[in-house]
XYZ file of C-alpha atoms in Angstrom:
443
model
C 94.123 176.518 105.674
C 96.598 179.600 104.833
C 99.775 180.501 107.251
C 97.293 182.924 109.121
C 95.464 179.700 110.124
C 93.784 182.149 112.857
C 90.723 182.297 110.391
C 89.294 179.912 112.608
C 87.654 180.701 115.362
C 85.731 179.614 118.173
C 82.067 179.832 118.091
C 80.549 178.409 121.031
C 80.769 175.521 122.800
C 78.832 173.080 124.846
C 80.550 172.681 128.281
C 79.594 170.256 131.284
C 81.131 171.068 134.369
C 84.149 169.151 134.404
C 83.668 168.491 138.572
C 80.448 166.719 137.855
C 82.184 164.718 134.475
C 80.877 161.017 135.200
C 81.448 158.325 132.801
C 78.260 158.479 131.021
C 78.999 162.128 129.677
C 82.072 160.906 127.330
C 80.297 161.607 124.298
C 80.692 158.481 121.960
C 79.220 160.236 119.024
C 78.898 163.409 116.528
C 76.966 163.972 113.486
C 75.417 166.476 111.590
C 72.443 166.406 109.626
C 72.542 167.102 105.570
C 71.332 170.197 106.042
C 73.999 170.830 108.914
C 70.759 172.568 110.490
C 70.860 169.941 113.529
C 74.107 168.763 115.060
C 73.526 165.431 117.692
C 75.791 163.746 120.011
C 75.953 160.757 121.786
C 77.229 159.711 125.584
C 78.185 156.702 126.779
C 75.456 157.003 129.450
C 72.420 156.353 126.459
C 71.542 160.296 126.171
C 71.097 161.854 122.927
C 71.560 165.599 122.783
C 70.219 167.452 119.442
C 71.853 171.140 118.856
C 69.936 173.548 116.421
C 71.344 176.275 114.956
C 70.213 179.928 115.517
C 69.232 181.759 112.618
C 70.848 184.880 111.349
C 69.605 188.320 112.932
C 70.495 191.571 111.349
C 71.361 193.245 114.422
C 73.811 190.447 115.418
C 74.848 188.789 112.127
C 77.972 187.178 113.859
C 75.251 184.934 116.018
C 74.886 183.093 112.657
C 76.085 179.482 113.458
C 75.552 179.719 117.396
C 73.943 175.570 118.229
C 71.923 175.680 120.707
C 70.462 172.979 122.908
C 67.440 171.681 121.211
C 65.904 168.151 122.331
C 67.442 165.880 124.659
C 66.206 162.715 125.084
C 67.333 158.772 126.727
C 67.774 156.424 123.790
C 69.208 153.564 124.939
C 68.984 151.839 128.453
C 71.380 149.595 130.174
C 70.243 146.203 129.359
C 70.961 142.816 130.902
C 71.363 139.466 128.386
C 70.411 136.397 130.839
C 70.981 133.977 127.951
C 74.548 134.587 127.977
C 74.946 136.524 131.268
C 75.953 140.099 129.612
C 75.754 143.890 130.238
C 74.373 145.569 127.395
C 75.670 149.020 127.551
C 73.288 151.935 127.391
C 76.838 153.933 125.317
C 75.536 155.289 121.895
C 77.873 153.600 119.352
C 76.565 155.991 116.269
C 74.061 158.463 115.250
C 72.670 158.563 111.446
C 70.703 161.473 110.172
C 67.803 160.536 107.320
C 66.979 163.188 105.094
C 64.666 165.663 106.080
C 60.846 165.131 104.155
C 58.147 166.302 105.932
C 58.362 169.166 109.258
C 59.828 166.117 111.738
C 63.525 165.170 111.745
C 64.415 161.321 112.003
C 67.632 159.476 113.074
C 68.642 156.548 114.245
C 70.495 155.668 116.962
C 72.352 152.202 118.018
C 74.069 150.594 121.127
C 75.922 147.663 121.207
C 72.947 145.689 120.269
C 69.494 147.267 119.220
C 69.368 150.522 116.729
C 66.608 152.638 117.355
C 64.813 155.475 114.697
C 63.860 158.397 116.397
C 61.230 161.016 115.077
C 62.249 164.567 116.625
C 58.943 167.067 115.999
C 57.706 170.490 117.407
C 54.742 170.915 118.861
C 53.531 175.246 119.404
C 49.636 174.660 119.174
C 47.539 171.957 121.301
C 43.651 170.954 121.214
C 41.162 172.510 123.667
C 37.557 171.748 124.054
C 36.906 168.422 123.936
C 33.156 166.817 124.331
C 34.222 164.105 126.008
C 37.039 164.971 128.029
C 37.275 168.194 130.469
C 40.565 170.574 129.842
C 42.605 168.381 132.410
C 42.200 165.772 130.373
C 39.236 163.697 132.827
C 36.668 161.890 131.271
C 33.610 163.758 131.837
C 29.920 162.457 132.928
C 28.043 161.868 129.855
C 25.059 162.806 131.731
C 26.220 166.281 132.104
C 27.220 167.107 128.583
C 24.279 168.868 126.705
C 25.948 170.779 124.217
C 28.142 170.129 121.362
C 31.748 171.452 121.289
C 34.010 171.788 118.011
C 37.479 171.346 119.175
C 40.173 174.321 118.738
C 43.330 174.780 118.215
C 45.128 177.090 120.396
C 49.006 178.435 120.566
C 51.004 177.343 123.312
C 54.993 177.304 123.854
C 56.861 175.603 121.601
C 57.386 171.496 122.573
C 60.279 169.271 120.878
C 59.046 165.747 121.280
C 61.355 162.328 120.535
C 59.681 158.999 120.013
C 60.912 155.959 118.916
C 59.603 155.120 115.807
C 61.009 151.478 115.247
C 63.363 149.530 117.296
C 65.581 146.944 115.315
C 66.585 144.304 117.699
C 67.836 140.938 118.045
C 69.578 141.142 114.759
C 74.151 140.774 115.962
C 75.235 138.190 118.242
C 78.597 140.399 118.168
C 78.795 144.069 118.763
C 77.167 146.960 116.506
C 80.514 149.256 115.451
C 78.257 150.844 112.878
C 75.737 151.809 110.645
C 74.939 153.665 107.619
C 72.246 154.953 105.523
C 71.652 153.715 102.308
C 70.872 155.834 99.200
C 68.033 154.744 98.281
C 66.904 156.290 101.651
C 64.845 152.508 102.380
C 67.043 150.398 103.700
C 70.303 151.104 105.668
C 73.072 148.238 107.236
C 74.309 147.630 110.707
C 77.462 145.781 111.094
C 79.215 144.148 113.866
C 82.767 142.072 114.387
C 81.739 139.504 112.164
C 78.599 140.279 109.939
C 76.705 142.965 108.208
C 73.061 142.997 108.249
C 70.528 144.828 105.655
C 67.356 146.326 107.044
C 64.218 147.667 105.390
C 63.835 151.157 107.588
C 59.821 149.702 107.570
C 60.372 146.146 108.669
C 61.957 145.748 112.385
C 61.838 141.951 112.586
C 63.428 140.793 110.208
C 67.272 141.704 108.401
C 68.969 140.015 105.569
C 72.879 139.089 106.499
C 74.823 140.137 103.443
C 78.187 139.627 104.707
C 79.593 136.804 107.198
C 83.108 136.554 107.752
C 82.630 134.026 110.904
C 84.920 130.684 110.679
C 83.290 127.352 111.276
C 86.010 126.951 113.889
C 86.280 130.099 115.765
C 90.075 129.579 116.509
C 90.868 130.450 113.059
C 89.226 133.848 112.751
C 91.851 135.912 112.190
C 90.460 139.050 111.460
C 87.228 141.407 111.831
C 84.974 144.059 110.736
C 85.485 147.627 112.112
C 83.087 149.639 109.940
C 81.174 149.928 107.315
C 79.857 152.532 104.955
C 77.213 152.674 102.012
C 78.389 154.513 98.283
C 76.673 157.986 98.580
C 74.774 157.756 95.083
C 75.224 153.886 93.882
C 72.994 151.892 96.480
C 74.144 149.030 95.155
C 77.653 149.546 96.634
C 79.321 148.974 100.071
C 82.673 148.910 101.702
C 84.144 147.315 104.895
C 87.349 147.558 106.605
C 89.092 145.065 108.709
C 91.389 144.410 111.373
C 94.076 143.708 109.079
C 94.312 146.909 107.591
C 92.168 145.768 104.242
C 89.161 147.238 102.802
C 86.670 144.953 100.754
C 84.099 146.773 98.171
C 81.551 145.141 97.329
C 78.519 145.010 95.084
C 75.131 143.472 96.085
C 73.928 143.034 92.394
C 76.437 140.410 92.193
C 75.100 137.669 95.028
C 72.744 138.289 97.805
C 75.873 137.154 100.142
C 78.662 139.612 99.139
C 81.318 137.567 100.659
C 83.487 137.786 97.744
C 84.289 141.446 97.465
C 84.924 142.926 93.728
C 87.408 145.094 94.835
C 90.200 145.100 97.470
C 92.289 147.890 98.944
C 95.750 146.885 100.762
C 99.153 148.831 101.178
C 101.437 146.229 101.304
C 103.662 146.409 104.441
C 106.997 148.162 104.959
C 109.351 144.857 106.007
C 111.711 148.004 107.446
C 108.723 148.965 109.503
C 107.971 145.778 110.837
C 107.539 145.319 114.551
C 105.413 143.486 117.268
C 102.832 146.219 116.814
C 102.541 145.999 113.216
C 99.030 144.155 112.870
C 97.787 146.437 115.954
C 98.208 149.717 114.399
C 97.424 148.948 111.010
C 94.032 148.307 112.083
C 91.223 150.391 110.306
C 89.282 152.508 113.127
C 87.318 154.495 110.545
C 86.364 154.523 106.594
C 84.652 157.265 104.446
C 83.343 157.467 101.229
C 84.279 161.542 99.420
C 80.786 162.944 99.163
C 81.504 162.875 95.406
C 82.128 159.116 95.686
C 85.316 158.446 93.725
C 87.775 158.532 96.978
C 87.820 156.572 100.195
C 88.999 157.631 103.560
C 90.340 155.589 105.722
C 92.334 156.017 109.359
C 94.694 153.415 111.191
C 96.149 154.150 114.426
C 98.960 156.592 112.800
C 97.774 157.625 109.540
C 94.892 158.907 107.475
C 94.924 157.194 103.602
C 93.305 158.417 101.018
C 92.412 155.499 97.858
C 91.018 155.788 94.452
C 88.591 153.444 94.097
C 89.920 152.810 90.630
C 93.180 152.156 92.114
C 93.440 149.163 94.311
C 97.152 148.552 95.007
C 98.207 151.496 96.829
C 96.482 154.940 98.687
C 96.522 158.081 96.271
C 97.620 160.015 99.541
C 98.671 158.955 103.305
C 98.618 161.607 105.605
C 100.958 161.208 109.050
C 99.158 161.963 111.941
C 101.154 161.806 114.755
C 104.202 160.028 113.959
C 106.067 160.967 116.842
C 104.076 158.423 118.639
C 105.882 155.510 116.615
C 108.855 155.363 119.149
C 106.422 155.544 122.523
C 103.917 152.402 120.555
C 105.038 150.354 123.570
C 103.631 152.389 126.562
C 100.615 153.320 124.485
C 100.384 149.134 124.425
C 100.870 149.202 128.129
C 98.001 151.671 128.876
C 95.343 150.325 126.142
C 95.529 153.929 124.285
C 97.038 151.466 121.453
C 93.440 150.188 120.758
C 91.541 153.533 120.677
C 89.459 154.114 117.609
C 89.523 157.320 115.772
C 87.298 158.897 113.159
C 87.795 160.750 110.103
C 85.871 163.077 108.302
C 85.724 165.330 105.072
C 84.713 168.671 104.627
C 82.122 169.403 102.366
C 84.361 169.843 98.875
C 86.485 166.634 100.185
C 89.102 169.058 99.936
C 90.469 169.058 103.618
C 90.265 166.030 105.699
C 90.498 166.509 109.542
C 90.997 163.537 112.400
C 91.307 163.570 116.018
C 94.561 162.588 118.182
C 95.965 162.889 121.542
C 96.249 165.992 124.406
C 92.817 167.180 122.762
C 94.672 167.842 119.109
C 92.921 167.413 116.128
C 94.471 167.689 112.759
C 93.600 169.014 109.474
C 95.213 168.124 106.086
C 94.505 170.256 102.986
C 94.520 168.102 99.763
C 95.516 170.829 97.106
C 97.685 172.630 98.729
C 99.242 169.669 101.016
C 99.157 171.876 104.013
C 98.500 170.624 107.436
C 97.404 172.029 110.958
C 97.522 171.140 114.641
C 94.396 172.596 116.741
C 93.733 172.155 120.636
C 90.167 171.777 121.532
C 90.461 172.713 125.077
C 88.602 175.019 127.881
C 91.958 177.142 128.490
C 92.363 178.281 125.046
C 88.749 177.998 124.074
C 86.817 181.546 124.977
C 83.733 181.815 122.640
C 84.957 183.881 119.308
C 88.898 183.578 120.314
C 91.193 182.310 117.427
C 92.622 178.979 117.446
C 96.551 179.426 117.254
C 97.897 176.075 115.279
C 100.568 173.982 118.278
C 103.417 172.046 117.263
C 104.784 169.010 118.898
C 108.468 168.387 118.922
C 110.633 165.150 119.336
C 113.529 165.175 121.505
C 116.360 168.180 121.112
C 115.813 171.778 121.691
C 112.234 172.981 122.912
C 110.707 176.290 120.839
C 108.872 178.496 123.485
C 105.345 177.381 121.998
C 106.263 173.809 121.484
C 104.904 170.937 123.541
C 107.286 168.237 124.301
C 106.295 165.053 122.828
C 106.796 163.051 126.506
C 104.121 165.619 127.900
C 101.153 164.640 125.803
C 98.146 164.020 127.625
C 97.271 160.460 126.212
C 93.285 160.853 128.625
C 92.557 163.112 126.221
C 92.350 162.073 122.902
C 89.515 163.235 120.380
C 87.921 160.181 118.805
C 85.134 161.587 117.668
C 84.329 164.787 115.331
C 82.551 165.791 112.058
C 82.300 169.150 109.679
C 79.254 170.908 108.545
C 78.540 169.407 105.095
C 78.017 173.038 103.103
C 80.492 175.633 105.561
C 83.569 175.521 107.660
C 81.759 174.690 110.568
C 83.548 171.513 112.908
C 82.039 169.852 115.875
C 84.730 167.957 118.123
C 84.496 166.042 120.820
C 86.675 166.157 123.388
C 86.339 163.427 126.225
C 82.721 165.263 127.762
C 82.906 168.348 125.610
C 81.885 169.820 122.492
C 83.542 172.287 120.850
C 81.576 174.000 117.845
C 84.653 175.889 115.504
C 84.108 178.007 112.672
C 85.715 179.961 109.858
C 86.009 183.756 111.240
C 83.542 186.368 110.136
C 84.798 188.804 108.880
């Protein structure tokens, strides 16, 4: 994160031709696994792509971190509700790795509605010689078998199956914004506008609703859930963020319905700042526990925050993220951009945080040294191993040469969606039906 910013590079990225770009290839999702071995994605037409990465030659030791495609498979399928007359988009919402235990990989997947877990395995050797069965596969006469045959095992190429190991459905009446793992590794949550279920990872039919926010008169609800995320060690421990620009934390040792929170995390509001868009942009899109646990991410429509979860009345850190878009909030109202929902991520010391914005820009804030840098995720400037040069956005008045005007902005594209490698400098973005795959340079 240094002046010479160029030490980051472009690896390789993942490009569909932009002629045949339909709807369902705006990936909706990113996520690595713990190992960062496996990176998948998400579209919004139910397809989940898994990249592996290649492993280090010594005759071309740059090739290290090159993601390759590895398994691509249909999770979710467009659905139709004839109870209430509703389209049940095939869009992945989110992906969630589980930790690795055995040779197979496992993650689950989730739509508006159902979340799926998926079991990813290789397959290199197959059975031949069967007693029953001929090498096609047909059933053979048992009149003509007269000798007995020990199946073998022989080599054949290398397979990557997905299956769908359990499908939790039939548990949100509203629509699933997320989900997250818990520590113990047993249970995880999936939460929607109004409540946040529990689920065993074993048990598919049943959940156990641990928070419900829904008035008994639903003209009073005046706020609701955008995410939720699980403490990374205490599995006791959740948080949620709202609407409102609040984030509850809360404790299931104290009740089995946690819907009084035991801690809660507001900035009170500028009254200089107020306007019409107030309660619109202070909205929570995203929230993130540190991997060490002690901080909290979260991202509104402007800012990233950083809180200490030992101090509830006002972020350790707020980080502007494109404040030149405070004087155009009324023509980003106009064209709905207003209401898009980015992420946020940390790097794997929580040291730098990194977010997405508009014109394919994503932006990275270093915590120590309070340094911060505008990249471009695009196919012009994006040759595999170029370097990334850091772009600069100015408001009104004189124009440097390498400046982009703020009034030219793309506002289609916008990066929603990214995450980092959780040991190395390695980022994944998304941009609209693209990802990019950046790392540090090599020397």
């Amino acid at each position: 994160m240094d002046e010479d910013i160029d030490t980051r590079k472009i690896n390789n990225s993942f490009l569909r031709d932009h002629n045949y770009a339909t709807e369902a290839d705006i990936i909706s999702t990113v996520e690595f696994n713990h190992t960062g071995e496996l990176l998948a994605t998400g579209d919004k037409g139910g397809r989940v792509v898994v990249f592996q990465r290649e492993q280090e030659s010594k005759n071309q030791p740059h090739r290290r971190g090159e993601y390759n495609v590895y398994s691509t498979f249909q999770s979710h399928e467009p659905e139709f509700d004839y109870l209430k007359s509703l389209e049940i988009e095939e869009k992945i919402n989110k992906i969630r790795w589980l930790p690795q235990q055995n040779a197979a990989y496992y993650l689950l997947s989730t739509n508006d509605k159902t979340v799926k877990l998926w079991k990813i395995s290789e397959r290199d050797k197959r059975p031949e010689g069967y007693n029953l069965k001929d090498d096609d596969g047909r059933i053979r006469d048992p009149t003509t078998i007269t000798a007995l045959r020990v199946p073998v095992l022989r080599p054949m190429d290398l397979m990557v199956e997905a299956a769908p190991r359990r499908i939790f459905s039939n548990g949100h009446t509203y629509h699933i914004n997320s989900i997250s793992v818990n520590s113990d590794y047993e249970t995880y949550m999936s939460t929607d506008d109004l409540r946040i279920n529990l689920w065993n990872l074993e048990i598919t039919n049943r959940s156990f609703n641990i928070v419900d926010i829904k008035p008994a008169n639903m003209e009073e609800l005046t706020e609701v859930i955008t995410a939720a995320e699980f403490h990374p060690n205490h599995c006791n421990t959740f948080v949620y963020s709202s609407s409102k620009g609040s984030i509850r934390l809360c404790d299931m040792r104290a009740s089995a319905l946690c819907d009084n929170h035991s801690k809660f995390f507001e900035e009170p509001e500028d009254p200089n700042n107020r306007s019409f868009f107030s309660e619109i942009i202070s909205s929570i899109s995203d929230v993130k526990f540190s991997h060490s646990g002690r901080y909290l991410m979260t991202r509104d429509y402007l800012t990233v925050k950083v809180w200490d979860l030992n101090m509830e009345s006002k972020p350790l850190e707020t980080y502007l993220v494109h404040d030149y878009l405070r004087s155009k909030l009324c023509s980003l109202y106009e064209n709905d951009c207003i209401f898009d929902k980015f992420e946020c991520v940390w790097n794997g010391s929580d040291s730098v945080i990194m977010t997405g914005s508009y014109n394919n820009f994503f932006r990275m804030f270093d915590r120590n040294t309070k340094r911060d840098v505008t990249l471009e995720a695009s196919r012009e400037n994006s040759k595999p191993r170029a370097v990334l040069k850091p772009r600069k956005v100015c408001v009104g008045g004189k124009r440097r040469k390498d400046e982009i005007s703020v009034d030219s902005l793309d506002f289609s594209k916008k990066i929603l969606h990214t995450a980092w490698h959780p040991h190395e400098n390695i980022i994944a973005v998304a941009a609209t039906n693209n990802l990019y795959i950046f790392q540090d340079k090599v020397n």
